[in-house]
PDB file of C-alpha atoms in Angstrom:
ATOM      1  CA  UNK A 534      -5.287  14.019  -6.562  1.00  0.00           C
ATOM      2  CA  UNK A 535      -2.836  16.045  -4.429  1.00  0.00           C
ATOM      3  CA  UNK A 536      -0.573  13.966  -2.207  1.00  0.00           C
ATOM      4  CA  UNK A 537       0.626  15.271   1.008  1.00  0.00           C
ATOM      5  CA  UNK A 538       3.633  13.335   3.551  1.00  0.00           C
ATOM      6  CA  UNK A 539       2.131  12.143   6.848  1.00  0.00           C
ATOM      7  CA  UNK A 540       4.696  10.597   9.114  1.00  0.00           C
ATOM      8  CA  UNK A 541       3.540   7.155  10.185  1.00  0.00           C
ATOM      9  CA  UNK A 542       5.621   5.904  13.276  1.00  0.00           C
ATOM     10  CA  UNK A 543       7.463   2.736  12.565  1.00  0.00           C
ATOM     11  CA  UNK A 544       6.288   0.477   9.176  1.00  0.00           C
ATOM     12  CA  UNK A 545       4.805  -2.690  10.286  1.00  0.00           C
ATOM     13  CA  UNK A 546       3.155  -5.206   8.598  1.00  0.00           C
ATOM     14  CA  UNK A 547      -0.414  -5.383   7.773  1.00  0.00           C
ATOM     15  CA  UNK A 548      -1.004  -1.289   9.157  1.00  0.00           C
ATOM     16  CA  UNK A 549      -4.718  -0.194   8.559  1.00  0.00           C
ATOM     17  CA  UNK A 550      -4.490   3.978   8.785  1.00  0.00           C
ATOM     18  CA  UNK A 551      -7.340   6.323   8.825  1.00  0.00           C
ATOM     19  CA  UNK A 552      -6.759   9.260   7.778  1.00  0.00           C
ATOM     20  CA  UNK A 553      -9.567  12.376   8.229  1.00  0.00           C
ATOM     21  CA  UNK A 554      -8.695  15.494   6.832  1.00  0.00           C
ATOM     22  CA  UNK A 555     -10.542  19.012   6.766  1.00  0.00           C
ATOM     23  CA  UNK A 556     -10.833  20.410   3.077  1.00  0.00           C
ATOM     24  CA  UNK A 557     -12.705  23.993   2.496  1.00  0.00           C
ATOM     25  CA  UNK A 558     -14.262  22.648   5.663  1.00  0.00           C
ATOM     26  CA  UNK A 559     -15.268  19.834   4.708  1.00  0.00           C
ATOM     27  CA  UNK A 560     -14.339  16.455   6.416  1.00  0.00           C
ATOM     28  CA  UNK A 561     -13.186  13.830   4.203  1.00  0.00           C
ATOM     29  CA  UNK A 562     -12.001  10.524   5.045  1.00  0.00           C
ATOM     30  CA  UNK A 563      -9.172   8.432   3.276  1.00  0.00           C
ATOM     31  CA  UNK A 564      -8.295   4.745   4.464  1.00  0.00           C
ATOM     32  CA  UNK A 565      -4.581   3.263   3.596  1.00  0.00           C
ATOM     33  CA  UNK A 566      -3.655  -0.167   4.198  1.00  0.00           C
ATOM     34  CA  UNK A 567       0.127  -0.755   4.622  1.00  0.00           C
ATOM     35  CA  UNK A 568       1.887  -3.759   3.324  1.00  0.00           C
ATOM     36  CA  UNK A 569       4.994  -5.765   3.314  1.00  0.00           C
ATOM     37  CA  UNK A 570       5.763  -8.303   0.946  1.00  0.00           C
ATOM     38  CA  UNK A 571       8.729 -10.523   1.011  1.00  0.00           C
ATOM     39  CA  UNK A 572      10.566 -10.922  -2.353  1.00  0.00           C
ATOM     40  CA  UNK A 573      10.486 -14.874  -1.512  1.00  0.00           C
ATOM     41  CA  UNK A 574       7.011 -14.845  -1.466  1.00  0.00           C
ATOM     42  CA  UNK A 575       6.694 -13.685  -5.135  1.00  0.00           C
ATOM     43  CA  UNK A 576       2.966 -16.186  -6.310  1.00  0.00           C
ATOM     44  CA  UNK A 577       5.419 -16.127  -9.892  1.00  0.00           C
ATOM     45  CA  UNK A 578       9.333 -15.964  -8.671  1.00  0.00           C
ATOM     46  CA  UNK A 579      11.363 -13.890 -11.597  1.00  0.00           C
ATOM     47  CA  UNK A 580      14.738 -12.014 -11.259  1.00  0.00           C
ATOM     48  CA  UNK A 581      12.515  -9.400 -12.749  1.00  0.00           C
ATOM     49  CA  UNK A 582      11.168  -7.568  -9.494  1.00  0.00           C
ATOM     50  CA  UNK A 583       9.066  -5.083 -11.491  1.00  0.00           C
ATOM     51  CA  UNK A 584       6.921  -8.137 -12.793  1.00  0.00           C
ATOM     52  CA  UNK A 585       6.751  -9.492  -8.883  1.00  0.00           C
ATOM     53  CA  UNK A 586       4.973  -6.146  -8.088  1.00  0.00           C
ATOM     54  CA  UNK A 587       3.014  -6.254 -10.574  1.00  0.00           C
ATOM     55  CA  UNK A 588       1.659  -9.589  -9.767  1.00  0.00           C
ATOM     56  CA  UNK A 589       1.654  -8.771  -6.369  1.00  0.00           C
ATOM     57  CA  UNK A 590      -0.746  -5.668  -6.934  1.00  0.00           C
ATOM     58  CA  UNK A 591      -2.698  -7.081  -9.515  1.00  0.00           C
ATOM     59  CA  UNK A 592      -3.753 -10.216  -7.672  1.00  0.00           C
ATOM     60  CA  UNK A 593      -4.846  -7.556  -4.508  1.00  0.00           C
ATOM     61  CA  UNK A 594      -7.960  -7.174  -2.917  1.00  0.00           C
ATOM     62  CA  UNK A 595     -10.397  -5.591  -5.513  1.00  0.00           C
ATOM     63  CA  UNK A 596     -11.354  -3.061  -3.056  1.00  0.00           C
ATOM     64  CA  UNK A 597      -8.400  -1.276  -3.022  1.00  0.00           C
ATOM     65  CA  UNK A 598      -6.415   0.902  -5.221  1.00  0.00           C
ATOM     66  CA  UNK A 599      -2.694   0.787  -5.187  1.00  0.00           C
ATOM     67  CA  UNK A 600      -1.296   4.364  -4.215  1.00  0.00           C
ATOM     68  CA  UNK A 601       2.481   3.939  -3.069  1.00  0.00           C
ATOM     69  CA  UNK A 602       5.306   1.558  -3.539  1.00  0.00           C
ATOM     70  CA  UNK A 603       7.873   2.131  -0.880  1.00  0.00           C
ATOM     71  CA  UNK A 604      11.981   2.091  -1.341  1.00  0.00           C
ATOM     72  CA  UNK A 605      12.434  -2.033  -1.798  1.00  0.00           C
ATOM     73  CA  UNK A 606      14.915  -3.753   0.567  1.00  0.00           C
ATOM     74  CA  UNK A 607      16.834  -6.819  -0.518  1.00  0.00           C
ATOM     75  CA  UNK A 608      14.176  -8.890   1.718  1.00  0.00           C
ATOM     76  CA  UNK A 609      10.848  -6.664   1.143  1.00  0.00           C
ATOM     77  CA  UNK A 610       9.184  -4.123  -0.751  1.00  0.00           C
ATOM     78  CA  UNK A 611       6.063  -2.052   1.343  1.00  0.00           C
ATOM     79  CA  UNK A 612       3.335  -1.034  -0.983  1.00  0.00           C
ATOM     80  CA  UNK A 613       0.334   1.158   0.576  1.00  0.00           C
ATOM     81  CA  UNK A 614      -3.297   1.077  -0.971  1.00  0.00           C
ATOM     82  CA  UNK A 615      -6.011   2.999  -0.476  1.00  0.00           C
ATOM     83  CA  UNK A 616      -9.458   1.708  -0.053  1.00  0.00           C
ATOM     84  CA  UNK A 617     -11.759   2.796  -3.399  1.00  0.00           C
ATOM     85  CA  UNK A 618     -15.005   4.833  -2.226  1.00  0.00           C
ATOM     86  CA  UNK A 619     -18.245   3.324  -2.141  1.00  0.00           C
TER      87      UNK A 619
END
């Protein structure tokens, strides 16, 4: 899949985004869920912030793919999904 940059005003937690998009004329609709998760929150706390994420996106929703782990802060790293297609 082709990934193009959308601007999303200010990063919040918990953001549901719907994006529709015109391909060859054809709509197409992609939903993206935004979120934040705090480092001190980690279900298995490790040094090892790779394995955090991983447990982080592992134990997610079902229903959603993971598409995009954001630049990590020393208090949070945002991670964006998008919801699979029925």
């Amino acid at each position: 899949m082709s990934i193009i940059g959308i601007e999303i005003p200010r990063l919040e937690e918990d953001q549901d985004i719907s994006v529709e998009v015109k391909i060859n004329g054809i709509k197409k609709q992609y939903n993206y869920r935004v979120e934040i998760f705090y480092w001190e929150e980690c279900p298995f706390p490790t040094e090892d912030r790779v394995e955090c994420i991983k447990n982080l996106v592992s134990s997610y929703d079902q229903r959603w793919d993971l598409a995009h782990i954001g630049l990590p802060t020393d208090e949070y790293i945002p991670i964006t999904f998008r919801k699979k297609r029925e």
